[in-house]
Structures are given as structure tokens and as C-alpha cells.
XYZ file of N, CA and C in Angstrom:
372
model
N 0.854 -1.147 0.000
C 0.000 0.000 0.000
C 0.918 1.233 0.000
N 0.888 2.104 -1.309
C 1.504 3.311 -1.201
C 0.677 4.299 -1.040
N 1.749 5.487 -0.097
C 0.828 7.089 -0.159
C 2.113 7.825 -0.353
N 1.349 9.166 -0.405
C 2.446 10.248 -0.804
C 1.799 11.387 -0.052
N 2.797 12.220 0.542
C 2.428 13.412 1.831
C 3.831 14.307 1.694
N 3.296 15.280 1.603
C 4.132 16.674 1.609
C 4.319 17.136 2.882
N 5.337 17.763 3.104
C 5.418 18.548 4.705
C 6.670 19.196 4.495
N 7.075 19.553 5.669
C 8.387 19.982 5.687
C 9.280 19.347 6.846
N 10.278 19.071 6.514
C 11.555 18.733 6.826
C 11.939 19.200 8.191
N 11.345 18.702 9.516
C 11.377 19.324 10.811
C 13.063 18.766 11.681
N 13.377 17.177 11.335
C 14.305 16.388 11.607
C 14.722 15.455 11.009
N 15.991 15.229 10.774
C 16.761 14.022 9.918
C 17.293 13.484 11.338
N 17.460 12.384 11.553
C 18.781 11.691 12.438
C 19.880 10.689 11.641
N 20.561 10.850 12.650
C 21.840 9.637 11.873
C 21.574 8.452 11.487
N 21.979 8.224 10.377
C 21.601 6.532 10.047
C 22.197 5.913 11.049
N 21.445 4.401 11.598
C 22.136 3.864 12.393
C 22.161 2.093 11.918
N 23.323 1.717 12.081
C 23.079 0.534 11.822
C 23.161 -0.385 13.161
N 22.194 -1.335 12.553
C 21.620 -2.643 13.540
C 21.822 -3.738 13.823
N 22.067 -4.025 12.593
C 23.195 -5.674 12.753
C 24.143 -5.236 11.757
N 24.913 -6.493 11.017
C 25.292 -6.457 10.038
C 24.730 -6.197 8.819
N 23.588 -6.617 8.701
C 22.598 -6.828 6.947
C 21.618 -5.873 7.246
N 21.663 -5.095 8.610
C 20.551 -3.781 8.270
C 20.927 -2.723 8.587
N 20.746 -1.499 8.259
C 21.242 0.235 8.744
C 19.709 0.525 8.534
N 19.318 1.558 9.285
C 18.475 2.492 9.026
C 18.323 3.931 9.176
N 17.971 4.669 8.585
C 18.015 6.080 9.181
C 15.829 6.600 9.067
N 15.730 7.513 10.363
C 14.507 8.279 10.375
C 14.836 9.467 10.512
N 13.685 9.988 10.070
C 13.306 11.411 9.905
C 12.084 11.654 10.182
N 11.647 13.042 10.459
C 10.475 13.236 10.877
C 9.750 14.726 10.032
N 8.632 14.473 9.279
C 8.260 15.909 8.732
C 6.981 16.275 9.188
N 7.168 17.448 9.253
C 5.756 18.493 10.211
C 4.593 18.719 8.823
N 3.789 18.326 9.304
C 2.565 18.461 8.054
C 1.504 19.109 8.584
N 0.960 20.208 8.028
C -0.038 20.905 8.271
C -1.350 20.111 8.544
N -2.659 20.466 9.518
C -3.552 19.715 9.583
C -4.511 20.761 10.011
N -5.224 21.317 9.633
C -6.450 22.252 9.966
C -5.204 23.422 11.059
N -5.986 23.062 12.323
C -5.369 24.016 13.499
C -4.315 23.340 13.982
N -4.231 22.124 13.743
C -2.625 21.157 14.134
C -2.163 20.721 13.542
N -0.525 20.816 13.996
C 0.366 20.376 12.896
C 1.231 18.844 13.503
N 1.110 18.668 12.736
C 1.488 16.678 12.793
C 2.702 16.568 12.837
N 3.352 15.605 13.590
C 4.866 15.497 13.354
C 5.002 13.673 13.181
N 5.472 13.438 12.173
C 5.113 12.389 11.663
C 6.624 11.280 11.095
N 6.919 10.880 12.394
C 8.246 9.729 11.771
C 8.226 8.788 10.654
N 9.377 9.060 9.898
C 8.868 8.110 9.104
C 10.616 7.245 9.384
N 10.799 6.130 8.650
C 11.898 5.207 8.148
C 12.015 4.841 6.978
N 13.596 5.198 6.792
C 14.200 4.531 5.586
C 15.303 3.244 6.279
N 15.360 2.757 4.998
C 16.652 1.389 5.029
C 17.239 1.432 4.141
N 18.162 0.301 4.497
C 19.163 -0.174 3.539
C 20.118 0.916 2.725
N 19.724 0.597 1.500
C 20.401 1.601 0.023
C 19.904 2.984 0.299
N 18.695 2.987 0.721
C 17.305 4.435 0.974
C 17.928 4.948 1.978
N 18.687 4.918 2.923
C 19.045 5.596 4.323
C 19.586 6.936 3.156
N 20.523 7.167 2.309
C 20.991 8.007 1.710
C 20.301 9.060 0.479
N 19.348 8.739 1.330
C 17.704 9.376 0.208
C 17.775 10.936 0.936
N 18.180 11.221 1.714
C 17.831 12.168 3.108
C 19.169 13.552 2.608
N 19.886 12.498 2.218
C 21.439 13.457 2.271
C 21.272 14.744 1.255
N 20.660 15.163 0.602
C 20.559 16.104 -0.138
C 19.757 17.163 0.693
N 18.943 16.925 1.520
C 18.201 17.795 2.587
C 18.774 18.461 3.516
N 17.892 19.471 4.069
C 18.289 20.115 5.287
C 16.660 20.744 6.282
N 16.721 20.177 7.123
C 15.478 20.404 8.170
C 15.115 22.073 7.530
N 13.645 21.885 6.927
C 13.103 23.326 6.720
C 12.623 22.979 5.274
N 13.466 21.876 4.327
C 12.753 21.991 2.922
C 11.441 21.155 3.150
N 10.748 21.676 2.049
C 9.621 21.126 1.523
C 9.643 19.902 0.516
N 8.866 19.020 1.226
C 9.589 17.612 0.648
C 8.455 17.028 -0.004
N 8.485 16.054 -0.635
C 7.131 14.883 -1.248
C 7.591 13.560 -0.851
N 6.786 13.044 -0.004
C 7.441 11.739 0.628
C 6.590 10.297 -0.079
N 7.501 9.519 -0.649
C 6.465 8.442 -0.829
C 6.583 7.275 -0.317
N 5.701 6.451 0.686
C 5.792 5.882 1.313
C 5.097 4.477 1.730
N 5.130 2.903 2.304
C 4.524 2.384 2.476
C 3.979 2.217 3.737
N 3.113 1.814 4.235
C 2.528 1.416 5.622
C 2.326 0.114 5.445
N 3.344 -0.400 7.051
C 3.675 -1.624 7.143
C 2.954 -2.253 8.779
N 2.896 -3.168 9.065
C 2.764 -3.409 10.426
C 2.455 -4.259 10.683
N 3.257 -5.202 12.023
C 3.752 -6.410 12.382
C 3.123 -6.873 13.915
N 2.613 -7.917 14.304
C 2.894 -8.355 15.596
C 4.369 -8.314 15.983
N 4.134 -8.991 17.293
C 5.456 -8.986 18.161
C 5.187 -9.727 19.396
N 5.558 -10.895 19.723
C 4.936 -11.464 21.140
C 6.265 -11.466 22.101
N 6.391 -10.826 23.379
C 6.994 -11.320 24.172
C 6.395 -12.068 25.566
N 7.244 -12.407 26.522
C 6.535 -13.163 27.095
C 5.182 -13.474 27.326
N 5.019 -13.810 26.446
C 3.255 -13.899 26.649
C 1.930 -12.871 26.103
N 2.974 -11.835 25.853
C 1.982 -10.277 25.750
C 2.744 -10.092 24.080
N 1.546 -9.823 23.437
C 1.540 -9.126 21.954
C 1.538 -7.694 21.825
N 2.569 -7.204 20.826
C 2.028 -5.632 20.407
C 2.204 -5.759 19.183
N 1.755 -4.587 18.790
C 1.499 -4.289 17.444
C 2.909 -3.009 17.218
N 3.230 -3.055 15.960
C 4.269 -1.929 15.377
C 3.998 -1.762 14.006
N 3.430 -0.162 14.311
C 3.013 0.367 12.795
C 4.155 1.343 11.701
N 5.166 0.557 11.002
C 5.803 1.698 10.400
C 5.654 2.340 8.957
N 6.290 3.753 9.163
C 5.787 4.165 7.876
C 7.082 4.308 6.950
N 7.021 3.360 5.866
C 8.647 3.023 5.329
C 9.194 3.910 3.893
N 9.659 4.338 4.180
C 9.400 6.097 3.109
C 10.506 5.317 1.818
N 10.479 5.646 0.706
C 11.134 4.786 -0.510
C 11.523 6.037 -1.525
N 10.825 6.954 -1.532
C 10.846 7.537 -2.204
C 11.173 9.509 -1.617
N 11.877 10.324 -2.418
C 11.878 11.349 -1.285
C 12.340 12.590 -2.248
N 11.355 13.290 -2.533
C 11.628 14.453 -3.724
C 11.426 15.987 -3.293
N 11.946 17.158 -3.908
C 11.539 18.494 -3.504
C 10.165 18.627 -3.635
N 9.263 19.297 -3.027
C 7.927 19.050 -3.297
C 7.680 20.622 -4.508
N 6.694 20.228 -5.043
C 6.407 21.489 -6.050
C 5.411 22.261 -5.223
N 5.625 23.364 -5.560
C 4.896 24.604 -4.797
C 3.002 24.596 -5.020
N 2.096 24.495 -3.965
C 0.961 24.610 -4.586
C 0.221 23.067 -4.250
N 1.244 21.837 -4.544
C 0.307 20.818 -4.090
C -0.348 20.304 -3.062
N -1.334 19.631 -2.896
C -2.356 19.352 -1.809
C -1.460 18.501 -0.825
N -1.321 19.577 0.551
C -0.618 18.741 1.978
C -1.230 17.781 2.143
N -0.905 16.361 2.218
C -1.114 15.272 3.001
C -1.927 14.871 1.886
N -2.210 14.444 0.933
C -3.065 13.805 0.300
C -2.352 12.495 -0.463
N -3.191 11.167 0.173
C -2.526 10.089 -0.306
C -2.348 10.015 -1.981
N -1.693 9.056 -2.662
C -1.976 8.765 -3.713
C -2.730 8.157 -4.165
N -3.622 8.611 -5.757
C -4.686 8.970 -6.305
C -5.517 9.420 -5.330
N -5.860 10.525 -4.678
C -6.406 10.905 -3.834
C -7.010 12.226 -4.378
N -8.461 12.407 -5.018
C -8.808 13.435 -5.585
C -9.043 14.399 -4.692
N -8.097 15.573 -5.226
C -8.000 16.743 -4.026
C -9.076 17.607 -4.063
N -9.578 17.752 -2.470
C -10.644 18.598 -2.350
C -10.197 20.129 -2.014
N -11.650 20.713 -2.032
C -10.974 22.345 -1.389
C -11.794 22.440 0.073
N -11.162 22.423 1.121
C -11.802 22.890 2.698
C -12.053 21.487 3.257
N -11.604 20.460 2.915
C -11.599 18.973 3.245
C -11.661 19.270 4.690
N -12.564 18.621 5.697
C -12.459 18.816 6.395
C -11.344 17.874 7.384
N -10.632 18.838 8.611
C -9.598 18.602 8.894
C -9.515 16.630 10.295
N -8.820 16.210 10.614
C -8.789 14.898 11.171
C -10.222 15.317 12.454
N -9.194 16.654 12.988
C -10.059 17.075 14.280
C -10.765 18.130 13.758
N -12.162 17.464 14.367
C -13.195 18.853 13.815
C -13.568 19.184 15.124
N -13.761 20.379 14.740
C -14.456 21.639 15.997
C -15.757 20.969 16.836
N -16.649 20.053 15.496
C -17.784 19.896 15.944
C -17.898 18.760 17.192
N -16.797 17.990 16.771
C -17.143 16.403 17.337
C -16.536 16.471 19.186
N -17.348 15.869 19.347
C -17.137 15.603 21.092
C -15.823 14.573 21.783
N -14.630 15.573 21.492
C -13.627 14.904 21.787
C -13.298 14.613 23.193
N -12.933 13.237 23.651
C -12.402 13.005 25.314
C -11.157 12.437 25.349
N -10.577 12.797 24.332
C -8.831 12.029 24.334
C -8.502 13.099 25.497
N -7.324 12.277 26.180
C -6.348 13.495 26.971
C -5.257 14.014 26.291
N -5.637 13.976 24.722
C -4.349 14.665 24.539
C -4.531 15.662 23.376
């Protein structure tokens, strides 16, 4: 499953490698969302860790990316790990629709994740 999301370039970190047969590097880009702005990790690997190196925290980027996600059991207890595995990583062109997956027909005033109207009780 691919998407594609624009933002800007808030943090790169160091690639790090993990064993022998894996390195990875993350980054994180700030994406506009109505009245909040998202900060949104993503991961590269392998060959892709060096996708990043032409950047500098502040550009405007086009990220293209898969969503992946795995169990995990330890003693006894399961979790879940959702990552978002970025493959692709370009200057973004001026004007295109923030956050809109691919083929995703862009609206105008889409309304935003959090709306004003709805009766929110998260604590956060």
C-alpha cells in the first residue's frame, strides 16, 4: 500500500546501523492539519538511508511511502508496530495538496482529522 504526503523537513537523524545486513536512518516531517500540525516519523533502510542526504530540516519535501505493520509477542503479551517506510523522497512542487494520499482526488476545505464539531475526550 503506497501514499504520498508533503510537509516539511522538521528532523533528519543519523543513520544507524543494527546488525550487520541492516542500517536504518529516520526522519520526521511536520505536516499541516487544519489548526494542528502533525509530526510524523517516518523510516528509511538499507540503500534508501541516503535518500535524506541532499536535505536540510526546513525543505519542503514529497514523501512516498509504504505502511507496514507487524505483531510482536513477548513473554506472553503481543504488540502491534506500525511503520511508515518512506522509498521515495523528492523536492515538493509549490501549490500541491498537503497530506493527500496517492490517487487521492484533491478537495478544497476537506475537512480537517479534528473537527471543531465532534465531542472529543482524548487526553491529549
Amino acid at each position: 500500500m503506497s501514499f504520498d504526503i508533503q510537509g516539511k523537513l522538521y528532523e533528519a537523524f543519523e543513520e544507524q546501523q543494527i546488525s550487520d545486513k541492516f542500517k536504518k536512518r529516520e526522519f520526521v516531517l511536520e505536516i499541516p492539519d487544519g489548526s494542528y500540525t502533525q509530526y510524523v516519523k517516518f523510516q528509511l533502510t538499507q540503500d534508501k538511508c541516503s535518500l535524506l542526504d541532499s536535505f536540510k530540516n526546513g525543505d519542503e519535501l514529497k514523501v512516498t511511502f509504504n505502511l507496514t505493520g507487524k505483531p510482536f509477542t513477548k513473554n506472553g503479551q503481543t504488540m502491534y508496530f506500525t511503520n511508515l517506510q518512506a522509498w521515495r523522497i523528492e523536492a515538493a512542487a509549490a501549490g500541491n495538496n498537503f497530506g493527500a494520499p496517492t490517487g487521492a482526488p484533491q478537495q478544497q476545505d476537506a475537512p480537517s482529522f479534528y473537527s471543531s464539531d465532534a465531542d472529543n475526550d482524548l487526553p491529549f
